[in-house]
Tab-separated table of C-alpha atoms in Angstrom:
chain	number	residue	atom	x	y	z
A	221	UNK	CA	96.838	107.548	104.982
A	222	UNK	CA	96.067	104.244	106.711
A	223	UNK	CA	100.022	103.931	107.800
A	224	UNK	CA	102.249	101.009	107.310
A	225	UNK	CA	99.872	99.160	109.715
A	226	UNK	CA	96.251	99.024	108.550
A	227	UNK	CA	94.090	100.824	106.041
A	228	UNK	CA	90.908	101.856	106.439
A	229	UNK	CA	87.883	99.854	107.521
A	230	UNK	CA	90.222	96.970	108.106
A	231	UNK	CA	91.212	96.802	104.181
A	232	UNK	CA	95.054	97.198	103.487
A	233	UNK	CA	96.255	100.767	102.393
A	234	UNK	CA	96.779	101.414	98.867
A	235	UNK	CA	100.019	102.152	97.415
A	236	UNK	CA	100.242	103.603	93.993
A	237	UNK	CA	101.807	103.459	91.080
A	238	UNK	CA	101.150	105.811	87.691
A	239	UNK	CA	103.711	106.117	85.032
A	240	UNK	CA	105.908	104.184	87.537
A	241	UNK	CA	103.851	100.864	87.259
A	242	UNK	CA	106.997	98.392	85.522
A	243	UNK	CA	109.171	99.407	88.523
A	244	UNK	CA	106.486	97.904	90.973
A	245	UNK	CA	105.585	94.436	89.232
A	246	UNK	CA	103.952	93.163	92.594
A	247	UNK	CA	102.726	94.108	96.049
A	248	UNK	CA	105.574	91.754	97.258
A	249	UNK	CA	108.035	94.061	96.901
A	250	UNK	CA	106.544	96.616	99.349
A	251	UNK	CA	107.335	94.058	102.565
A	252	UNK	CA	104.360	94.456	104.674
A	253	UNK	CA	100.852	92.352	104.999
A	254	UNK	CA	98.872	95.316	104.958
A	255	UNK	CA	99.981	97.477	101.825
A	256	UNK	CA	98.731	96.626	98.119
A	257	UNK	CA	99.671	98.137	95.143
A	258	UNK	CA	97.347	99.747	92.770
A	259	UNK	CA	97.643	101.831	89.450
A	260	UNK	CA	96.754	105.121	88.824
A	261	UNK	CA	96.250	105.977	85.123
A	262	UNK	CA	99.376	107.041	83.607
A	263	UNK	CA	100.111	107.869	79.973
A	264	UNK	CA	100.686	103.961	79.501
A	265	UNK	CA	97.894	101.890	77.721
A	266	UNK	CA	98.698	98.677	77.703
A	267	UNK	CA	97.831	95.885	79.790
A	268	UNK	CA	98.928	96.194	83.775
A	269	UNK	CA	99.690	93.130	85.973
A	270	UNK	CA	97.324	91.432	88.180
A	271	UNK	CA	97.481	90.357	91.750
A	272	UNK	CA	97.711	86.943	92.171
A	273	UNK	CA	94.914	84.713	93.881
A	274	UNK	CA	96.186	84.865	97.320
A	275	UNK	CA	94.170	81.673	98.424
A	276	UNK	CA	95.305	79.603	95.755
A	277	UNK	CA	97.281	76.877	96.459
A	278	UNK	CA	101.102	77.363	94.340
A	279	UNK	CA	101.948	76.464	91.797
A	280	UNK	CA	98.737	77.091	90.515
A	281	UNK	CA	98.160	80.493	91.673
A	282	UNK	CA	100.431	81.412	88.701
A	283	UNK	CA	98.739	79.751	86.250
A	284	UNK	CA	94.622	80.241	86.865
A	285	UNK	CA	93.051	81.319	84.115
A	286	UNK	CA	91.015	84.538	85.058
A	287	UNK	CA	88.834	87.652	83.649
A	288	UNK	CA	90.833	90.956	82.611
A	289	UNK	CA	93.355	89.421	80.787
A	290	UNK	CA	94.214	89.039	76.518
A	291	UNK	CA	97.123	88.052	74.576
A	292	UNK	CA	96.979	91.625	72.948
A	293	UNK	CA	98.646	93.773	75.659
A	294	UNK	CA	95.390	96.158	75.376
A	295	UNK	CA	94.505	97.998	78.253
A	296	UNK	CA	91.840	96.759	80.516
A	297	UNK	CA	90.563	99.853	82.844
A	298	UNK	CA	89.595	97.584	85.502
A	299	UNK	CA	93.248	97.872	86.820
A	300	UNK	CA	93.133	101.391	87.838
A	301	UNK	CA	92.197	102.974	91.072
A	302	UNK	CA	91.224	106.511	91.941
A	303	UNK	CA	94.064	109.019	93.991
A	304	UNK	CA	91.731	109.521	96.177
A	305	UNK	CA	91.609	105.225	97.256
A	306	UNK	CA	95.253	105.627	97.404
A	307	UNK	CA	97.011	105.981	101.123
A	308	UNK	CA	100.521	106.643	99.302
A	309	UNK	CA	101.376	107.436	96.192
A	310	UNK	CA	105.097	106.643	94.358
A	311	UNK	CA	106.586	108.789	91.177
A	312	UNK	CA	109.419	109.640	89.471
A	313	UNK	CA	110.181	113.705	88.703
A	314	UNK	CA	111.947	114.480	85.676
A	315	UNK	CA	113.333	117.815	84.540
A	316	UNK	CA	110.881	118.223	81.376
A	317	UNK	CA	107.968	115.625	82.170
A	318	UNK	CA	105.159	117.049	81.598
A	319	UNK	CA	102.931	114.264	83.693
A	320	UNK	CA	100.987	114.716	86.907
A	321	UNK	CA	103.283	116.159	89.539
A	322	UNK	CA	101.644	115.163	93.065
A	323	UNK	CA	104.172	117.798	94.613
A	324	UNK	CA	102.376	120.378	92.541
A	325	UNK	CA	100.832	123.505	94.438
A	326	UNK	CA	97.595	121.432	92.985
A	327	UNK	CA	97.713	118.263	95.256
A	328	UNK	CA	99.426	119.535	98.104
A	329	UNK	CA	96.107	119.868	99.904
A	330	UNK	CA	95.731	116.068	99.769
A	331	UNK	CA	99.422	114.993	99.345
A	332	UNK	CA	102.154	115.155	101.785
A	333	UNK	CA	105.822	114.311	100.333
A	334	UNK	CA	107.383	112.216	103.099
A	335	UNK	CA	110.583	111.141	101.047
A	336	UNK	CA	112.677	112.332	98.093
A	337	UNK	CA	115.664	110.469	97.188
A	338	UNK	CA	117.864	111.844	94.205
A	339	UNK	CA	116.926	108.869	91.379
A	340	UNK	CA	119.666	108.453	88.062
A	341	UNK	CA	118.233	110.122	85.164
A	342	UNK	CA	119.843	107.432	82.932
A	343	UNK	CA	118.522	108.933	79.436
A	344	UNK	CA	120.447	112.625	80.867
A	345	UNK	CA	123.419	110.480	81.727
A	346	UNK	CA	126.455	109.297	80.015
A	347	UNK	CA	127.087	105.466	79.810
A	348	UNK	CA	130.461	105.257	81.229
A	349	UNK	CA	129.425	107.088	84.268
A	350	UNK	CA	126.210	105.628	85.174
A	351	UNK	CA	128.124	101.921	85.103
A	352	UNK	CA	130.890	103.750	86.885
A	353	UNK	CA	131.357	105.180	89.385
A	354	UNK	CA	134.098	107.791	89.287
A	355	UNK	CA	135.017	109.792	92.148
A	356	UNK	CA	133.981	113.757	91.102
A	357	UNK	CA	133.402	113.232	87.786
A	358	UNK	CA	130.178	110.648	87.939
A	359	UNK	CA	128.472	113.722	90.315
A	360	UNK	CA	129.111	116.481	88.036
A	361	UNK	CA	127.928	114.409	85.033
A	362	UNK	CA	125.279	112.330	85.761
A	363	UNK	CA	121.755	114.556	86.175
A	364	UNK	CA	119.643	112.995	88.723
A	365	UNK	CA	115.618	113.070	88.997
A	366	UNK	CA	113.619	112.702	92.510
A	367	UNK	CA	111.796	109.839	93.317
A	368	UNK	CA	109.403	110.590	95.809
A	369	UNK	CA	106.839	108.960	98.046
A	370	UNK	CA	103.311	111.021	98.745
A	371	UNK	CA	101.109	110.416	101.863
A	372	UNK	CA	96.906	111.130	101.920
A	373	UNK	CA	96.864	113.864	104.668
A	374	UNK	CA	94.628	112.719	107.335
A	375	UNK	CA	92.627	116.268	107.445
A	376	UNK	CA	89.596	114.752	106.047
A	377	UNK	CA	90.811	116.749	102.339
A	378	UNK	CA	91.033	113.536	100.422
């Protein structure tokens, strides 16, 4: 991938977002100048945020009216972006789902996995120990997913 610093040709690097696109509502959240977020199609068909106009002056950067957009939620493809675009790539791994894995033996030619953090499976979980915490008992009950962040291997693959 392009790093933390840079993408390629200048551009910033991509980082993606399938069926994990509400947990990412803006590129602001990723805390660096030269990473964007982009979507990858996902089983979700509705409509997917926008940037905002970055040279628009605020508070009317919110508020522009611009192409892509309807007040019927339906998707509009022009959101999406190709893996292969993509310098990282973010997802959720549930026991059962039966989406894209980009740890698969599949993608491992073009996708490195450079983190895994254990993620709260909150629909596996019961209530009282996902609010709290209990010493012994919230680890042996609560089932936990990975959340893991991918990498574009530099080896000319992608």
């Amino acid at each position: 991938g392009g790093g933390w610093g840079g993408g390629r040709n200048g551009r910033p690097s991509l980082v993606c977002v399938g069926k994990e696109w509400y947990r990412f509502p803006s590129h602001f959240i990723l805390g660096h100048d030269d990473l964007r977020l982009a979507y990858l199609k996902s089983g979700f068909t509705g409509q997917l945020p926008q940037p905002f106009v970055e040279d628009a002056p605020l508070p009317r950067a919110t508020s522009l009216r611009r192409e892509g957009f309807n007040d019927l939620n339906k998707e509009e493809t022009s959101r999406y972006v190709e893996a292969d675009m993509c310098s990282y790539i973010v997802d959720l791994e549930l026991d059962g789902d039966d989406g894209i894995r980009y740890s698969s033996s599949g993608f491992s030619k073009k996708w490195e996995e450079i983190e895994s953090l254990p993620f709260l499976d909150a629909s596996q979980s019961p209530t009282y120990t996902r609010a709290f915490y209990v010493p012994v008992l919230s680890e042996r009950m609560n089932t936990w997913a990975k959340y893991k962040l991918f990498a574009a291997r530099n080896d000319g693959e992608k």
